[in-house]
Short mmCIF file of N, CA and C in Angstrom, two decimals:
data_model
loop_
_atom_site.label_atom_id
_atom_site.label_comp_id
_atom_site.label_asym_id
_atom_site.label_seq_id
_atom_site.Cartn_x
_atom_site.Cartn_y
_atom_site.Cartn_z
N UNK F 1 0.85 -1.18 0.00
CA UNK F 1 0.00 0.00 0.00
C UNK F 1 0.89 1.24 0.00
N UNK F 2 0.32 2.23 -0.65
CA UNK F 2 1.42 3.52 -0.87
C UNK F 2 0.78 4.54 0.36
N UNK F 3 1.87 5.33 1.13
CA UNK F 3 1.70 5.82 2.04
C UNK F 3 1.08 7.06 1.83
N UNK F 4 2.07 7.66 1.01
CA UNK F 4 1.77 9.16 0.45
C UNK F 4 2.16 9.33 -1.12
N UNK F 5 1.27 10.50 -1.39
CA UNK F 5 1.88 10.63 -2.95
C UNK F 5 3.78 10.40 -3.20
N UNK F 6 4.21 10.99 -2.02
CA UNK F 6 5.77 11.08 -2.30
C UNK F 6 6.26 9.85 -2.75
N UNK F 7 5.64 8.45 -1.82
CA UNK F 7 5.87 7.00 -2.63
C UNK F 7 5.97 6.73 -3.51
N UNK F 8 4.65 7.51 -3.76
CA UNK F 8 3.87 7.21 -5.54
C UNK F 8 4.70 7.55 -6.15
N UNK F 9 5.33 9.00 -6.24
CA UNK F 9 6.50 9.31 -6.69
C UNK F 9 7.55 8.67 -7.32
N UNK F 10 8.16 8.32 -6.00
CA UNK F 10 9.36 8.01 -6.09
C UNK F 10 9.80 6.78 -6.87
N UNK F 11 8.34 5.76 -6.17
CA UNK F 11 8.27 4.32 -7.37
C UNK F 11 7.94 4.52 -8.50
N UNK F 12 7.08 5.38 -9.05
CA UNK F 12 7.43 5.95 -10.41
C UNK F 12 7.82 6.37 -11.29
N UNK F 13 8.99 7.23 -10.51
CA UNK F 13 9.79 7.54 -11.08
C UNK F 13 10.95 6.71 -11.44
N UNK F 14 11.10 5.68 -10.38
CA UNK F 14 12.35 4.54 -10.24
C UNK F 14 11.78 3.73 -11.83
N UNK F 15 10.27 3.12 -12.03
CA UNK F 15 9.72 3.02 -13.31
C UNK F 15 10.15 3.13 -14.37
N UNK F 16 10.40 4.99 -14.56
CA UNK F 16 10.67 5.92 -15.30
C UNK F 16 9.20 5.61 -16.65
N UNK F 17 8.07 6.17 -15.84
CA UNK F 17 6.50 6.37 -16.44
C UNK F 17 6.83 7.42 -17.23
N UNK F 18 6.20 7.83 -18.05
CA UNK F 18 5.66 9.37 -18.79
C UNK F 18 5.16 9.77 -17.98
N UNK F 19 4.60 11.22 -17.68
CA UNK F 19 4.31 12.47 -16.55
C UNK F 19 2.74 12.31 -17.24
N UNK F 20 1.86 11.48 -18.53
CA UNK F 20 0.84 11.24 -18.76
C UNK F 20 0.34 10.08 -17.98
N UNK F 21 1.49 9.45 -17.65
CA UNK F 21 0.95 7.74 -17.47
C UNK F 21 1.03 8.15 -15.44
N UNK F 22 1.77 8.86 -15.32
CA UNK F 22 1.93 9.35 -13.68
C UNK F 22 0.14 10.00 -13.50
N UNK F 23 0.36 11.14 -14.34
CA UNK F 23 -1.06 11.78 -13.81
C UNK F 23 -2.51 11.20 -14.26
N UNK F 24 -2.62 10.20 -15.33
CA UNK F 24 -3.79 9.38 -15.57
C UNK F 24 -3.86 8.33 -14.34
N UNK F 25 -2.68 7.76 -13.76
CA UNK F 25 -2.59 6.81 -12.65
C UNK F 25 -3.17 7.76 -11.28
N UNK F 26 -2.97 8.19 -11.20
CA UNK F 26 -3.21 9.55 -10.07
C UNK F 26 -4.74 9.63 -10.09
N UNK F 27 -5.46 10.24 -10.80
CA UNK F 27 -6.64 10.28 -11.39
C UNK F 27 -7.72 9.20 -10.60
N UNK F 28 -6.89 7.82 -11.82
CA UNK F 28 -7.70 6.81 -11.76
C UNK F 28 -7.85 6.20 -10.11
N UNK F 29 -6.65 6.01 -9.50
CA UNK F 29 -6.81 5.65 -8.33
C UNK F 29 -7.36 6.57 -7.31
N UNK F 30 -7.19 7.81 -7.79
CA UNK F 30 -8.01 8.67 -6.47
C UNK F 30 -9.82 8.55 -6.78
N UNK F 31 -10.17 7.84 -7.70
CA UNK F 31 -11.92 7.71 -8.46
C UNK F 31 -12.10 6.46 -7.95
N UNK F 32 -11.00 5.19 -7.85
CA UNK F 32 -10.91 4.54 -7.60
C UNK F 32 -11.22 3.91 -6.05
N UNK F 33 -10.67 4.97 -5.10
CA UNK F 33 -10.85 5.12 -3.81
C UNK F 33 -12.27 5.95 -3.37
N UNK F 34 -12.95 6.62 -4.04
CA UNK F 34 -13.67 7.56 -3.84
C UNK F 34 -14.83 7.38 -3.84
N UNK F 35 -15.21 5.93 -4.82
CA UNK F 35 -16.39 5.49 -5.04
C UNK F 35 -15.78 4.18 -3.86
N UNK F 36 -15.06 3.69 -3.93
CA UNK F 36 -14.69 2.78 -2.18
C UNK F 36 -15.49 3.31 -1.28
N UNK F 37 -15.08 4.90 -0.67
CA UNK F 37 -15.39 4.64 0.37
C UNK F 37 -17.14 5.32 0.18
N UNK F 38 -17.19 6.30 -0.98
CA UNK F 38 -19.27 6.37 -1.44
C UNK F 38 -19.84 4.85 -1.42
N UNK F 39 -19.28 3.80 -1.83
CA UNK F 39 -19.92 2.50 -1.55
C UNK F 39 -19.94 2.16 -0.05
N UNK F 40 -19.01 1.97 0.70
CA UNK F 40 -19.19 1.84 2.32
C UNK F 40 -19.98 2.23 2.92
N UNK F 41 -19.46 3.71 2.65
CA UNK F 41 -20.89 4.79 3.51
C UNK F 41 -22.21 4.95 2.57
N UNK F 42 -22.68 4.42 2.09
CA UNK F 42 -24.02 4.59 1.24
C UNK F 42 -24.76 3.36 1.91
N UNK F 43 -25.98 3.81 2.45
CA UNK F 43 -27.00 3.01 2.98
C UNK F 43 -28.27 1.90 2.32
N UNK F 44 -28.20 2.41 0.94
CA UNK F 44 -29.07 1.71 -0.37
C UNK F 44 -28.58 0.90 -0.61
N UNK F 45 -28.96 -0.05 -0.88
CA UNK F 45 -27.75 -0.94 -1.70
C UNK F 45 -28.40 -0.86 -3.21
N UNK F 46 -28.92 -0.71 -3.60
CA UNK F 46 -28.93 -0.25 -5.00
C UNK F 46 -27.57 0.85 -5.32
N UNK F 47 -27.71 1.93 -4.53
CA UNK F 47 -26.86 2.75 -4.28
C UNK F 47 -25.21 2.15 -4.21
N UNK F 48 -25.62 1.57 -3.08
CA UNK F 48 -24.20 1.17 -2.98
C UNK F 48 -23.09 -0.24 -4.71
N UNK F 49 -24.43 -1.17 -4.57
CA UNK F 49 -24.01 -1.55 -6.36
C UNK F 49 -23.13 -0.97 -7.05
N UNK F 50 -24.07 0.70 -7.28
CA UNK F 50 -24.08 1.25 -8.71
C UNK F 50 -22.41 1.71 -7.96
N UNK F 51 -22.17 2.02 -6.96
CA UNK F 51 -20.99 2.82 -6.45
C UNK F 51 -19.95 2.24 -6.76
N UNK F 52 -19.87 0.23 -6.63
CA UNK F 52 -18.96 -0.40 -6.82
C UNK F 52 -18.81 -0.84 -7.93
N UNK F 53 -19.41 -0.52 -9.16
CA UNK F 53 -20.07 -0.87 -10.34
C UNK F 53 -19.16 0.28 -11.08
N UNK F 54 -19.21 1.07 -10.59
CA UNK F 54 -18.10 2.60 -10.98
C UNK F 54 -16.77 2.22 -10.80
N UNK F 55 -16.62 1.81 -9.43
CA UNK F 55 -15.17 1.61 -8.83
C UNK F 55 -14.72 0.67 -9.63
N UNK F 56 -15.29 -0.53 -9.70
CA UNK F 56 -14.80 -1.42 -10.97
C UNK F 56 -14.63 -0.86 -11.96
N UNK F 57 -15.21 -0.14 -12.74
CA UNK F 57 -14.72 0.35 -13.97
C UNK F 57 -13.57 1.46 -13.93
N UNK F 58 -13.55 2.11 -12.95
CA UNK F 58 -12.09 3.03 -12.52
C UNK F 58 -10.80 1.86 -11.89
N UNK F 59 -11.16 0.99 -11.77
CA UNK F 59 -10.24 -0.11 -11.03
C UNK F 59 -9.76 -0.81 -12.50
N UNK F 60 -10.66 -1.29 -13.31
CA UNK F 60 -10.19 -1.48 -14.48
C UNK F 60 -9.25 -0.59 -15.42
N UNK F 61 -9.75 0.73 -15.37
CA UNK F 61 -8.95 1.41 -16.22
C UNK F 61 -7.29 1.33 -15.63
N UNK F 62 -7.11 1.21 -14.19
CA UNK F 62 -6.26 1.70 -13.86
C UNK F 62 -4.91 -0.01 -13.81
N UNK F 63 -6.15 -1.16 -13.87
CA UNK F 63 -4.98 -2.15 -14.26
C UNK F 63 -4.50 -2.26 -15.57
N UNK F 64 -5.30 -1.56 -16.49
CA UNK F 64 -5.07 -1.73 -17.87
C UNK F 64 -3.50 -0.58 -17.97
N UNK F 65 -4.05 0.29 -17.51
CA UNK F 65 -3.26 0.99 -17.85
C UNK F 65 -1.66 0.56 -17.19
N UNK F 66 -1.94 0.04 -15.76
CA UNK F 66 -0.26 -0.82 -15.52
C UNK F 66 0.32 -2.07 -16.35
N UNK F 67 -0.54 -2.63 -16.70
CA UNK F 67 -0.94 -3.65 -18.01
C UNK F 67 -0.02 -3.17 -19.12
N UNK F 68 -0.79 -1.94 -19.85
CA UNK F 68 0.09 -1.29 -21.11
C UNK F 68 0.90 -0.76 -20.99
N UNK F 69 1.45 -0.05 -19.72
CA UNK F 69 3.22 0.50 -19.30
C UNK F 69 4.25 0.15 -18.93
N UNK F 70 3.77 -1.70 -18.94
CA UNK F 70 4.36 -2.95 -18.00
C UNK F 70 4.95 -3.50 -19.18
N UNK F 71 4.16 -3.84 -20.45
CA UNK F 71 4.78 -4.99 -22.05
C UNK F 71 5.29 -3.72 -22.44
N UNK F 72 5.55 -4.39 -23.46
CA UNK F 72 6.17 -4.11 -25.15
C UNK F 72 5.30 -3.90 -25.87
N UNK F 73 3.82 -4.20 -25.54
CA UNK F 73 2.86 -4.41 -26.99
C UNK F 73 1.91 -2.79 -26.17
N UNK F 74 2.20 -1.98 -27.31
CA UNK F 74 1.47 -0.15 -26.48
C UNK F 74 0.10 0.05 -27.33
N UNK F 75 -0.15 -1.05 -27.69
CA UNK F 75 -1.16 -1.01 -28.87
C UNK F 75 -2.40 -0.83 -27.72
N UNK F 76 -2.03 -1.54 -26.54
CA UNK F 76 -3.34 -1.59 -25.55
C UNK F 76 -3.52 0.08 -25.18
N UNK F 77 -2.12 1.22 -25.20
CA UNK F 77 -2.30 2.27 -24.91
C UNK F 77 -3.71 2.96 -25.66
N UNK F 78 -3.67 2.94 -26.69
CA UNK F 78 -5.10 3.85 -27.95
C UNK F 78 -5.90 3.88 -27.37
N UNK F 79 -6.59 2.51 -26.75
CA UNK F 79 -7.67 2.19 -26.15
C UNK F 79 -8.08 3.32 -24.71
N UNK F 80 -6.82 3.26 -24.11
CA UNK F 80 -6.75 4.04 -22.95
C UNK F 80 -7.14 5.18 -22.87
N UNK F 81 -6.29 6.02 -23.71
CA UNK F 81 -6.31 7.51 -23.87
C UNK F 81 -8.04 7.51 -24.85
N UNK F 82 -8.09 7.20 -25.30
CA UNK F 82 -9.68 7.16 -25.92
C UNK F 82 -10.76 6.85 -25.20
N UNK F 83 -10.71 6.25 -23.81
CA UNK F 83 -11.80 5.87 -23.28
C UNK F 83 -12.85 6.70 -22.72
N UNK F 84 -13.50 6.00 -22.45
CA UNK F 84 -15.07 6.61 -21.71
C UNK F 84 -15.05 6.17 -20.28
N UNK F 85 -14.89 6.87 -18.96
CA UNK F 85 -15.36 6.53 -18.21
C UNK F 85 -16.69 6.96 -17.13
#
């Protein structure tokens, strides 16, 4: 688990990410966490579903995207930068 952004940082940088692939990661995991904890604290569960139903799809974007910065094959990148979330 990363403590503080400075982590995030620093293992990223050790990486050596693009400053696109840093701040789309940033993004995704803070949407990622956000609908976490709107699902916890939400009392509906319809509500709460649709919350984790989001988070999955921000949880997805964000393995894909370690996925396509991880190979050789960047073809999975297009998809990324084009998406809908």
């Amino acid at each position: 688990r990363m403590d503080s952004f400075q982590d995030f940082t620093e293992l990223d940088e050790a990486i050596g990410r693009s400053n696109w692939v840093k701040s789309a990661s940033v993004v995704l995991a803070a949407n990622v966490r956000k609908h976490g904890v709107n699902a916890i604290s939400s009392t509906d569960t319809n509500e709460k579903l649709d919350r984790i139903a989001k988070q999955n799809n921000w949880l997805a974007g964000l393995l894909l995207l370690n996925l396509a910065t991880t190979t050789s094959d960047r073809s999975i990148l297009k998809g990324i930068k084009g998406g809908k979330r």
